[in-house]
Short mmCIF file of C-alpha atoms in Angstrom, two decimals:
data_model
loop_
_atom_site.label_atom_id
_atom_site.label_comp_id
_atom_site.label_asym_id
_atom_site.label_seq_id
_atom_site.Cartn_x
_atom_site.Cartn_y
_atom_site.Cartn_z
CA UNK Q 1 0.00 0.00 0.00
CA UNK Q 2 1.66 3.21 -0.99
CA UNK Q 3 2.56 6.05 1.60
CA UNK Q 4 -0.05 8.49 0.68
CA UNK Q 5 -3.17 5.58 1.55
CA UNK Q 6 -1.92 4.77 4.61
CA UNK Q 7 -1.29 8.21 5.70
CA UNK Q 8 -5.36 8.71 4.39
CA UNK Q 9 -5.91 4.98 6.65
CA UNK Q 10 -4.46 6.38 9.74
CA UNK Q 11 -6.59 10.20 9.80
CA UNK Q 12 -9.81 7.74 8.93
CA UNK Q 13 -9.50 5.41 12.08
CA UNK Q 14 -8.33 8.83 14.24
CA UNK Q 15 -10.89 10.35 13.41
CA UNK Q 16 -13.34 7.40 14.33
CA UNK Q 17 -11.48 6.84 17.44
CA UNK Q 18 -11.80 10.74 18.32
CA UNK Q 19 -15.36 10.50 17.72
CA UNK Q 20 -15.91 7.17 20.15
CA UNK Q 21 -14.28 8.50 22.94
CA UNK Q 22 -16.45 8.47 25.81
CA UNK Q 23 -15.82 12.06 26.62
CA UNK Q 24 -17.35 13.59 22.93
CA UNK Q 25 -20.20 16.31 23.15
CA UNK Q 26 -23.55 15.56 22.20
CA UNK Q 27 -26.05 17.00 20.03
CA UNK Q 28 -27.89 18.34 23.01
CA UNK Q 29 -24.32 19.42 24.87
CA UNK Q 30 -24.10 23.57 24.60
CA UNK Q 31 -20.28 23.54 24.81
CA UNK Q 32 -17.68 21.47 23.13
CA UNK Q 33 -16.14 19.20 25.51
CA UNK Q 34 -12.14 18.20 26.05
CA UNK Q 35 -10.51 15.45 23.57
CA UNK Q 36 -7.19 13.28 24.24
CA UNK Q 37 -5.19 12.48 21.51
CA UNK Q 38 -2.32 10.08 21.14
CA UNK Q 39 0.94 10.86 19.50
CA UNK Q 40 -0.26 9.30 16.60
CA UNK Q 41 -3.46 10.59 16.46
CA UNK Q 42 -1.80 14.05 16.43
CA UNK Q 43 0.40 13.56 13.52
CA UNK Q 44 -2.21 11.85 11.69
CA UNK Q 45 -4.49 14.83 12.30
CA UNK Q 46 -1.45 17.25 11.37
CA UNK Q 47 -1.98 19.36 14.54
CA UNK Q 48 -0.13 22.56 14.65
CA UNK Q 49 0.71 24.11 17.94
CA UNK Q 50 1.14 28.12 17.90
CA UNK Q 51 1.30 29.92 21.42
CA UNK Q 52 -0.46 33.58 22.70
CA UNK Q 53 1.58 36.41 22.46
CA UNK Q 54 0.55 39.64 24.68
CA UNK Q 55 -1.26 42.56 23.14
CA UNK Q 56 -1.49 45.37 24.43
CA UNK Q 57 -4.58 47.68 23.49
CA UNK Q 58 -4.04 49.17 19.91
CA UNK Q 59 -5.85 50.81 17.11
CA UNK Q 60 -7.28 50.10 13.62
CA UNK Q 61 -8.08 52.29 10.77
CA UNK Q 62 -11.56 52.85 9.29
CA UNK Q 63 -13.25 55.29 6.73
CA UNK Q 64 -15.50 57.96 7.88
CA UNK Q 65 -17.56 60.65 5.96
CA UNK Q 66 -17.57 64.11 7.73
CA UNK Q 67 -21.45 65.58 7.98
CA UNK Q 68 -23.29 67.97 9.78
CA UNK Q 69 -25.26 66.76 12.84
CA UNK Q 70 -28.62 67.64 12.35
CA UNK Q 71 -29.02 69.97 15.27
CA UNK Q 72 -26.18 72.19 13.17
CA UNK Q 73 -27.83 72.20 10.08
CA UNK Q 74 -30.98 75.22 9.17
CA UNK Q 75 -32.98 75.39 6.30
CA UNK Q 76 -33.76 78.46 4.93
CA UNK Q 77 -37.80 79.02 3.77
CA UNK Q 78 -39.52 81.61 1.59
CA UNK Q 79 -42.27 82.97 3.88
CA UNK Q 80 -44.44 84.10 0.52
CA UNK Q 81 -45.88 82.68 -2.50
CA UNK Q 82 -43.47 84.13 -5.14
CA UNK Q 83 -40.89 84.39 -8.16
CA UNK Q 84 -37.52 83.14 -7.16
CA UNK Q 85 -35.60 86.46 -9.08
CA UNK Q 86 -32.05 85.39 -7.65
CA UNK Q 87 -29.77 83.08 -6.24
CA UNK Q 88 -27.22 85.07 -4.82
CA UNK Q 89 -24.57 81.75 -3.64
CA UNK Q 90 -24.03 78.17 -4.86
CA UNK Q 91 -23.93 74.99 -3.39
CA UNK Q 92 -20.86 74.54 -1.30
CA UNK Q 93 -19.97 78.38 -0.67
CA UNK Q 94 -19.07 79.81 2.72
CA UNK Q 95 -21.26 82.20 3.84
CA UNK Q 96 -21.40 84.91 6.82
CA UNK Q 97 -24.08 85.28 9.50
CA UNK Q 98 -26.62 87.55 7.28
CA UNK Q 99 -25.13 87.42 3.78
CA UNK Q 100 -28.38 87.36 1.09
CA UNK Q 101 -28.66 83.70 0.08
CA UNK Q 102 -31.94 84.78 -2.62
CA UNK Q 103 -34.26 87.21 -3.41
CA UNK Q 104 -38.07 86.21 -4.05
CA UNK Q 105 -40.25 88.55 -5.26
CA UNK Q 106 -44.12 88.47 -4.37
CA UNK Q 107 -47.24 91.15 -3.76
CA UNK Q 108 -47.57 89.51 -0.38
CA UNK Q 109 -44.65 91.95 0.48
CA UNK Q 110 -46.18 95.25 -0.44
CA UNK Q 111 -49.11 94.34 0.79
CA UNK Q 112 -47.66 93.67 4.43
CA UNK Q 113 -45.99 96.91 4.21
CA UNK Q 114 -49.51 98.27 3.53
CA UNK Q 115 -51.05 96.44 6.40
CA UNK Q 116 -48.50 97.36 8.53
CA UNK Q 117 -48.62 101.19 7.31
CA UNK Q 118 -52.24 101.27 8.33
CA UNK Q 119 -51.83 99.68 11.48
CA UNK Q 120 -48.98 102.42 12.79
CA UNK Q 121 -51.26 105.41 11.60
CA UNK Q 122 -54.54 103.91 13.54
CA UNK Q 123 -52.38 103.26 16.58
CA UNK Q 124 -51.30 106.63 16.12
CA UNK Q 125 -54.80 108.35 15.30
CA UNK Q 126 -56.07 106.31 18.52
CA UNK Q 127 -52.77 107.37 20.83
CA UNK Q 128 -53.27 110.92 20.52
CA UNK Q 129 -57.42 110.32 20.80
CA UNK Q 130 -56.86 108.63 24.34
CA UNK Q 131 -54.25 111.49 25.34
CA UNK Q 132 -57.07 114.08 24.15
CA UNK Q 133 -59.85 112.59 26.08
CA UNK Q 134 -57.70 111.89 29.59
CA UNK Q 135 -57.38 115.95 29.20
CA UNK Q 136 -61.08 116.27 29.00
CA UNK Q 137 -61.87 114.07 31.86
CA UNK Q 138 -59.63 116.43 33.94
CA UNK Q 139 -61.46 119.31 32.70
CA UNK Q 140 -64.14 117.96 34.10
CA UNK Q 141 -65.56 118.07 30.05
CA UNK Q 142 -66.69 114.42 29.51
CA UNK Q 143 -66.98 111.46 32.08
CA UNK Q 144 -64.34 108.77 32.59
CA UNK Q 145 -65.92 106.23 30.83
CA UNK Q 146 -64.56 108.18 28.00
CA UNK Q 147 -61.37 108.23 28.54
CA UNK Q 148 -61.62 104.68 29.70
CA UNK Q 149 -63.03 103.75 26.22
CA UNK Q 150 -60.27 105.58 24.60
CA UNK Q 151 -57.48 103.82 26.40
CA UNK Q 152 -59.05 100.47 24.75
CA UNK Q 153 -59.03 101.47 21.68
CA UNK Q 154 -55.56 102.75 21.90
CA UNK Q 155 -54.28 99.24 23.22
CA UNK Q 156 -56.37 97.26 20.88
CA UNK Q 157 -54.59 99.39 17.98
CA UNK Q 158 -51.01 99.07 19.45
CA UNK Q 159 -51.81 95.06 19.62
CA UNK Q 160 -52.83 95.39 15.59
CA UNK Q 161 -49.10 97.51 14.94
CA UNK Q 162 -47.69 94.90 17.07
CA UNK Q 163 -48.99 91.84 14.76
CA UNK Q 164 -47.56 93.87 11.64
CA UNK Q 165 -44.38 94.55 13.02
CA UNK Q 166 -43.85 90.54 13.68
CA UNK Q 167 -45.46 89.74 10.06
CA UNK Q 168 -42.24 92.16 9.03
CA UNK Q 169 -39.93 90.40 11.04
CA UNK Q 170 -40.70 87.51 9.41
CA UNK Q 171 -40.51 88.55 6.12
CA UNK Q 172 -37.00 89.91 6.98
CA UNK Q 173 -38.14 93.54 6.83
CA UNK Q 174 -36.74 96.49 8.26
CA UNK Q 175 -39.31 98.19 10.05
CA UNK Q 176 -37.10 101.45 10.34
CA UNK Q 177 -36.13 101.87 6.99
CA UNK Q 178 -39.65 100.98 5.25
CA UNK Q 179 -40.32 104.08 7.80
CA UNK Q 180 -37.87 106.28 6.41
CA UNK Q 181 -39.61 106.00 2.76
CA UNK Q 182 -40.76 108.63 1.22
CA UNK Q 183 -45.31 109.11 1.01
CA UNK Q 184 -45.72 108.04 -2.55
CA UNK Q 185 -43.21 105.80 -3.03
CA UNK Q 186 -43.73 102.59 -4.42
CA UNK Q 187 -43.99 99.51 -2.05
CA UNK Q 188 -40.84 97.22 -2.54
CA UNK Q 189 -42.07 93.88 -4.02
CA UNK Q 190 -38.75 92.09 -2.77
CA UNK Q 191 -38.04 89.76 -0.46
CA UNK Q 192 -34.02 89.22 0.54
CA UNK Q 193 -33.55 85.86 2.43
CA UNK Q 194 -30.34 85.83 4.28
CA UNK Q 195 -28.37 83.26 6.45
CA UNK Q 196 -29.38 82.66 9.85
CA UNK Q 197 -25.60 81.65 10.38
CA UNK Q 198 -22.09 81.26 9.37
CA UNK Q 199 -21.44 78.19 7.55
CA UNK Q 200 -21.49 76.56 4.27
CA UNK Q 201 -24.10 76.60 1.45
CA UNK Q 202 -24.85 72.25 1.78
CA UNK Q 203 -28.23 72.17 -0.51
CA UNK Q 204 -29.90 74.48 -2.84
CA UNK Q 205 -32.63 72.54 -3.96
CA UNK Q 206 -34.33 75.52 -6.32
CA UNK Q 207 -33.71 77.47 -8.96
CA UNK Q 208 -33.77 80.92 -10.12
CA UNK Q 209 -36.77 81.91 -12.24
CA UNK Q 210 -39.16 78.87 -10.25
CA UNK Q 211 -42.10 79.83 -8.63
CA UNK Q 212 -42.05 78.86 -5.09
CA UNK Q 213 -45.06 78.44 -2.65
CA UNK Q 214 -44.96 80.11 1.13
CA UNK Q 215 -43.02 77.51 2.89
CA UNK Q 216 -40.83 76.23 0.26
CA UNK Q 217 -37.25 75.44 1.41
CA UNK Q 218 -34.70 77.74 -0.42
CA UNK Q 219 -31.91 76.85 1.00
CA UNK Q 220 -29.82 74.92 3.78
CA UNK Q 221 -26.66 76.13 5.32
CA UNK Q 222 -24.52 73.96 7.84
CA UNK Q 223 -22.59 75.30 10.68
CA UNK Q 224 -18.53 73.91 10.08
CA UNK Q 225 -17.32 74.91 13.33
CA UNK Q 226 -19.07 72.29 15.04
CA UNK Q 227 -18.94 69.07 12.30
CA UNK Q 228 -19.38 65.40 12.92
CA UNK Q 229 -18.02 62.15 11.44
CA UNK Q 230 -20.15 59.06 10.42
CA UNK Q 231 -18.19 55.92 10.47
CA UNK Q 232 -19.52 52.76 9.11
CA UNK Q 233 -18.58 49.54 11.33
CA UNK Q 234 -19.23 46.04 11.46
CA UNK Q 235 -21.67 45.41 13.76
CA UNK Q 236 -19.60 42.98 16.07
CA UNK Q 237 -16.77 45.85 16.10
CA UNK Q 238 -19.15 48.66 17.22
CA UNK Q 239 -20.59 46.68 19.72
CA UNK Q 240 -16.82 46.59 21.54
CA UNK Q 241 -16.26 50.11 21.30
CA UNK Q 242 -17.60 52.73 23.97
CA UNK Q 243 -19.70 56.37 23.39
CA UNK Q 244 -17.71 58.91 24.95
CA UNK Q 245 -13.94 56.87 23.64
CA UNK Q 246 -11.60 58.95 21.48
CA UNK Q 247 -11.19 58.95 17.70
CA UNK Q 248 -7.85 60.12 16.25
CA UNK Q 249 -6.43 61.20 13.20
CA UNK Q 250 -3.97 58.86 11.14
CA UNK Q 251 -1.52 60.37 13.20
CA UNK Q 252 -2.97 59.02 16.57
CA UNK Q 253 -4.04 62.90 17.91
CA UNK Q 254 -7.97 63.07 19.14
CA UNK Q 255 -9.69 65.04 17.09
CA UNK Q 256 -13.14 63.68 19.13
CA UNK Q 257 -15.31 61.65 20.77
CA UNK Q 258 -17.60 58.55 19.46
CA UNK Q 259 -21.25 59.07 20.34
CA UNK Q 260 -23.74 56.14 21.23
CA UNK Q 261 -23.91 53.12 19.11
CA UNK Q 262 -26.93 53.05 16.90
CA UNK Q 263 -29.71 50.30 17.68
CA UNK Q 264 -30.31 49.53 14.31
CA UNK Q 265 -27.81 46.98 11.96
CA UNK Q 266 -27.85 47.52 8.40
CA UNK Q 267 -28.13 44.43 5.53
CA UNK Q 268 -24.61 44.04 5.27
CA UNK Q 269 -24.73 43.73 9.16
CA UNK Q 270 -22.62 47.27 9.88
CA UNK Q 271 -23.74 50.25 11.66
CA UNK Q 272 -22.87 54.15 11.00
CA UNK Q 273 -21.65 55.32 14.16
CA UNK Q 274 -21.91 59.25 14.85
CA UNK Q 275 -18.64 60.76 16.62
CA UNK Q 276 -18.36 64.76 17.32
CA UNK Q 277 -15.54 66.65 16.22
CA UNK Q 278 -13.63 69.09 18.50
CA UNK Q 279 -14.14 72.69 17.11
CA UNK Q 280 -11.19 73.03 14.57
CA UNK Q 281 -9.49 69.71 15.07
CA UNK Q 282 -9.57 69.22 11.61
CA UNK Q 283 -10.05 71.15 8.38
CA UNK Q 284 -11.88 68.86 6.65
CA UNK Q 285 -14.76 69.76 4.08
CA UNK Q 286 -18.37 68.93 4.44
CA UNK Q 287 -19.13 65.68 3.00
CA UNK Q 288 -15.30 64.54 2.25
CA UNK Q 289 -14.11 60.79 3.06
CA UNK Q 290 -11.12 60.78 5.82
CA UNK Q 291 -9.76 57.43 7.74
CA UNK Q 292 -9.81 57.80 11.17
CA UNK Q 293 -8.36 55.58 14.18
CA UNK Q 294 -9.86 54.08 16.67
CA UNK Q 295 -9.12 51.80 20.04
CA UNK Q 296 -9.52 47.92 19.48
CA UNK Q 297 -10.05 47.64 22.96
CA UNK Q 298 -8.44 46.32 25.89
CA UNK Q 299 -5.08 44.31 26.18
CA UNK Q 300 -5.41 40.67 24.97
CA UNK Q 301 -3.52 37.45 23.48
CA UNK Q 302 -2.57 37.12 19.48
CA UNK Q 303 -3.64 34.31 18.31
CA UNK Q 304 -3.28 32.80 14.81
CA UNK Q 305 -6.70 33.37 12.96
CA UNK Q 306 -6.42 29.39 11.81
CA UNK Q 307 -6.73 28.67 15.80
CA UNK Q 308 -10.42 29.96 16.32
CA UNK Q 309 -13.57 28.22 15.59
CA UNK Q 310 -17.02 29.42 15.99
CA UNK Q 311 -19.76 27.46 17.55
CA UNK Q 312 -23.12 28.87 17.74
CA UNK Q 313 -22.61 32.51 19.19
CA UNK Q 314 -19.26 31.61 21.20
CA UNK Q 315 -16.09 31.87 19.50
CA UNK Q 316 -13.06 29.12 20.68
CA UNK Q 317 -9.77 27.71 20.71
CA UNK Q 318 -8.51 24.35 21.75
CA UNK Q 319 -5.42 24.42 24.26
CA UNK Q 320 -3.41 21.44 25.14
CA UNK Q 321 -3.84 20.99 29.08
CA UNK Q 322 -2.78 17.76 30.69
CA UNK Q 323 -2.67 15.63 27.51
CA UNK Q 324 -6.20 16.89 26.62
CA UNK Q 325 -7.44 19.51 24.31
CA UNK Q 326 -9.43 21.41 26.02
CA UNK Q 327 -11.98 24.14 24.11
CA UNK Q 328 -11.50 27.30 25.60
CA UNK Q 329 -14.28 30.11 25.02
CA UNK Q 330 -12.83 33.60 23.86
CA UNK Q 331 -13.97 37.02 22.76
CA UNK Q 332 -13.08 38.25 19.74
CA UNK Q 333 -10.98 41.48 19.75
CA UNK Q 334 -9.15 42.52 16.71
CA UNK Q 335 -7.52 41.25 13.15
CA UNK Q 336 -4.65 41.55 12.13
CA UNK Q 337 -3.44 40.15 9.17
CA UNK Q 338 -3.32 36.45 9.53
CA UNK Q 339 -3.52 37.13 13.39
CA UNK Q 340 -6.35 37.60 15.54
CA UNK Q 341 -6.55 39.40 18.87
CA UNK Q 342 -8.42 37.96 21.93
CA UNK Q 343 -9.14 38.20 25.45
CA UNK Q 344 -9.51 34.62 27.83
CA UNK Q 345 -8.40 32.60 30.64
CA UNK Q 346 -5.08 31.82 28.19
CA UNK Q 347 -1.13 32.85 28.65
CA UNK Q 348 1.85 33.01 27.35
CA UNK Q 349 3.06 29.94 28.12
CA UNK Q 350 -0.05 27.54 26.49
CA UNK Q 351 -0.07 25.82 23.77
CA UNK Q 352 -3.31 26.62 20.76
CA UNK Q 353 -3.89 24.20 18.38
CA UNK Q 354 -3.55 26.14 15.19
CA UNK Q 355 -3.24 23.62 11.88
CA UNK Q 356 -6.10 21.43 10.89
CA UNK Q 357 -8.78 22.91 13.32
CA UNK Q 358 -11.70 22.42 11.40
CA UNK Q 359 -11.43 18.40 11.98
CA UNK Q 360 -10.68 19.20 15.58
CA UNK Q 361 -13.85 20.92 16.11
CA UNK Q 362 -15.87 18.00 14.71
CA UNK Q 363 -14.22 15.64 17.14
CA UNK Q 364 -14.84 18.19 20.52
CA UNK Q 365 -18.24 18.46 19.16
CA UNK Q 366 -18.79 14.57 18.71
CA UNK Q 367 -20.17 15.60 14.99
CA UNK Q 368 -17.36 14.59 12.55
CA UNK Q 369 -15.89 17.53 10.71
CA UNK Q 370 -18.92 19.13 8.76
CA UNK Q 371 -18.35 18.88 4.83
CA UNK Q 372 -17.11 21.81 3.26
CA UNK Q 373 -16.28 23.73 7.12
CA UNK Q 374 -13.09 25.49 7.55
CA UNK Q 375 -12.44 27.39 10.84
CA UNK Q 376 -11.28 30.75 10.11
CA UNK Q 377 -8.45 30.97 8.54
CA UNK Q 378 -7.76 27.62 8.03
CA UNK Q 379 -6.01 25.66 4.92
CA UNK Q 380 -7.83 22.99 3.23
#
């Protein structure tokens, strides 16, 4: 019989021994249970041995997208039914705390200057009309009920004035210069909306010459100084990391802190995690992809990647103790390359199985090695 049969012979009856022993796992058993193997069971099997190295708590790179939080972010409305005339900035421009973003012209306008013209000369007519009557009353002329009367219609008309003056504010009128006009001119007919902030032109969702209804966004300008970063994780890493933990620059400086994790996993089973810039840490550009670093975690052991299995939701590793393999549960920390990073009851001085581990985990688990199942890592 040549070399490469009997080689083939000997895994065969090791792995039906391994499977006999009276110490395999059941179907029904939740963990995988400890497995002796003799010397030539072990060579048979090709077992690889590979032993924990310290790690110390590092960092890995990800990509991020900077964006605006929402609360930083104000969109900018036409309070009128009107003509857009003019866009007076584009998309992306930096723009100052009451710079004109557009001008809409509509009749509503003159005809809230009207209302509000008539409202300041009643309020005025009815001012001097309660002054007039007090003077009667003390002349003993008319009785107080007519003075009393006056007063009321002098507050009822200052109440009117008032509800004009806010209808201007809204509008983004000045109520002293419509004031300083000269009688007869003609009502202005335009409307200047300006930004409530500094910060950068993100949408302009209009353009000039379209008729826009009272209401209709305009524009939306997003505050820079105080910018956040939306990184996109795998679920299993963002569930390790903690809100409040730094984020750093490719350099390894903080430039801020990560925010709560999202409850929600996407398709692809990763979250967007939300992380808040420090106020000029960084001049990065609205909507522009950066890597940023962030800590894997606490201190562990390195581990070949070949040397953990998963079974169920647990993740393991076998470790020679007394003769036995013994399954040792771990938690899953960081990759590396062909390493992987985890914390458990291991140290440096134990021995992982590393080589062939996908046939080991059928014999711990009493189930034969699954067709076509590789641990992670692994080499067929």
């Amino acid at each position: 019989m040549s070399s490469r049969r009997l080689a083939a012979a000997a895994l065969t009856a090791a792995m039906l021994a391994l499977s006999s022993t009276p110490s395999r796992v059941t179907a029904a058993d939740d963990a995988p249970r400890p497995i002796r193997l003799t010397d030539a069971q072990r060579k048979a099997l090709g077992v690889e041995w590979a032993t924990p190295e310290p790690a110390e708590a590092g960092s890995r790179t990800w990509p991020a997208t900077v964006v605006a939080p929402p609360s930083e972010a104000q969109w900018i409305a036409t309070p009128v039914t009107g003509l857009l005339a003019a866009l007076k900035v584009e998309a992306n421009q930096r723009v100052s705390a009451g710079q004109p973003l557009a001008i809409v012209q509509s009749p509503e306008v003159a005809q809230a200057i009207a209302d509000w013209r008539k409202a300041r000369s009643r309020s005025l007519l009815a001012q001097r009309e309660a002054v007039r009557q007090r003077a009667l009353v003390d002349e003993g002329v008319v009785a107080p009920a007519r003075a009393r009367q006056a007063d009321a219609e002098a507050e009822q008309t200052r109440a009117d004035l008032d509800a004009e003056r806010a209808h201007l504010r809204l509008f983004g009128l000045d109520e002293r210069a419509l004031g300083a006009l000269p009688a007869g001119a003609a009502m202005p007919m335009e409307l200047t909306l300006r930004a409530p902030v500094s910060g950068v032109v993100a949408e302009l969702p209009v353009a000039a010459g379209q008729r826009l209804e009272a209401g209709a966004a305009v524009a939306r300008v997003v505050r820079t100084d105080r910018l956040a970063l939306e990184i996109r994780l795998p679920a299993a890493e963002a569930l390790r990391l903690r809100a409040g933990s730094p984020v750093r620059d490719t350099s390894g400086r903080q430039i801020g802190t990560l925010g709560p994790a999202p409850g929600a996993v996407s398709m692809a089973q990763t979250v967007d995690v939300r992380a808040r810039l420090a106020a000029g840490a960084m001049p990065w550009l609205l909507g522009q992809s950066v890597e940023v670093r962030l800590d894997t975690g606490r201190s562990g052991w390195r581990v070949p990647r070949s040397a953990v299995f998963r079974l169920g939701e647990a993740h393991w590793v076998l470790v020679e103790r007394g003769g036995s393999l013994v399954p040792v549960e771990i938690e899953l920390q960081a990759g590396e390359g062909e390493s992987q990073v985890v914390r458990g009851p291991l140290d440096a001085k134990a021995r992982v199985a590393a080589g062939n581990v996908a046939a080991l985990k059928g014999a711990v688990t009493g189930l034969g090695a699954p067709a076509g199942e590789t641990a992670p890592g692994s080499r067929p």
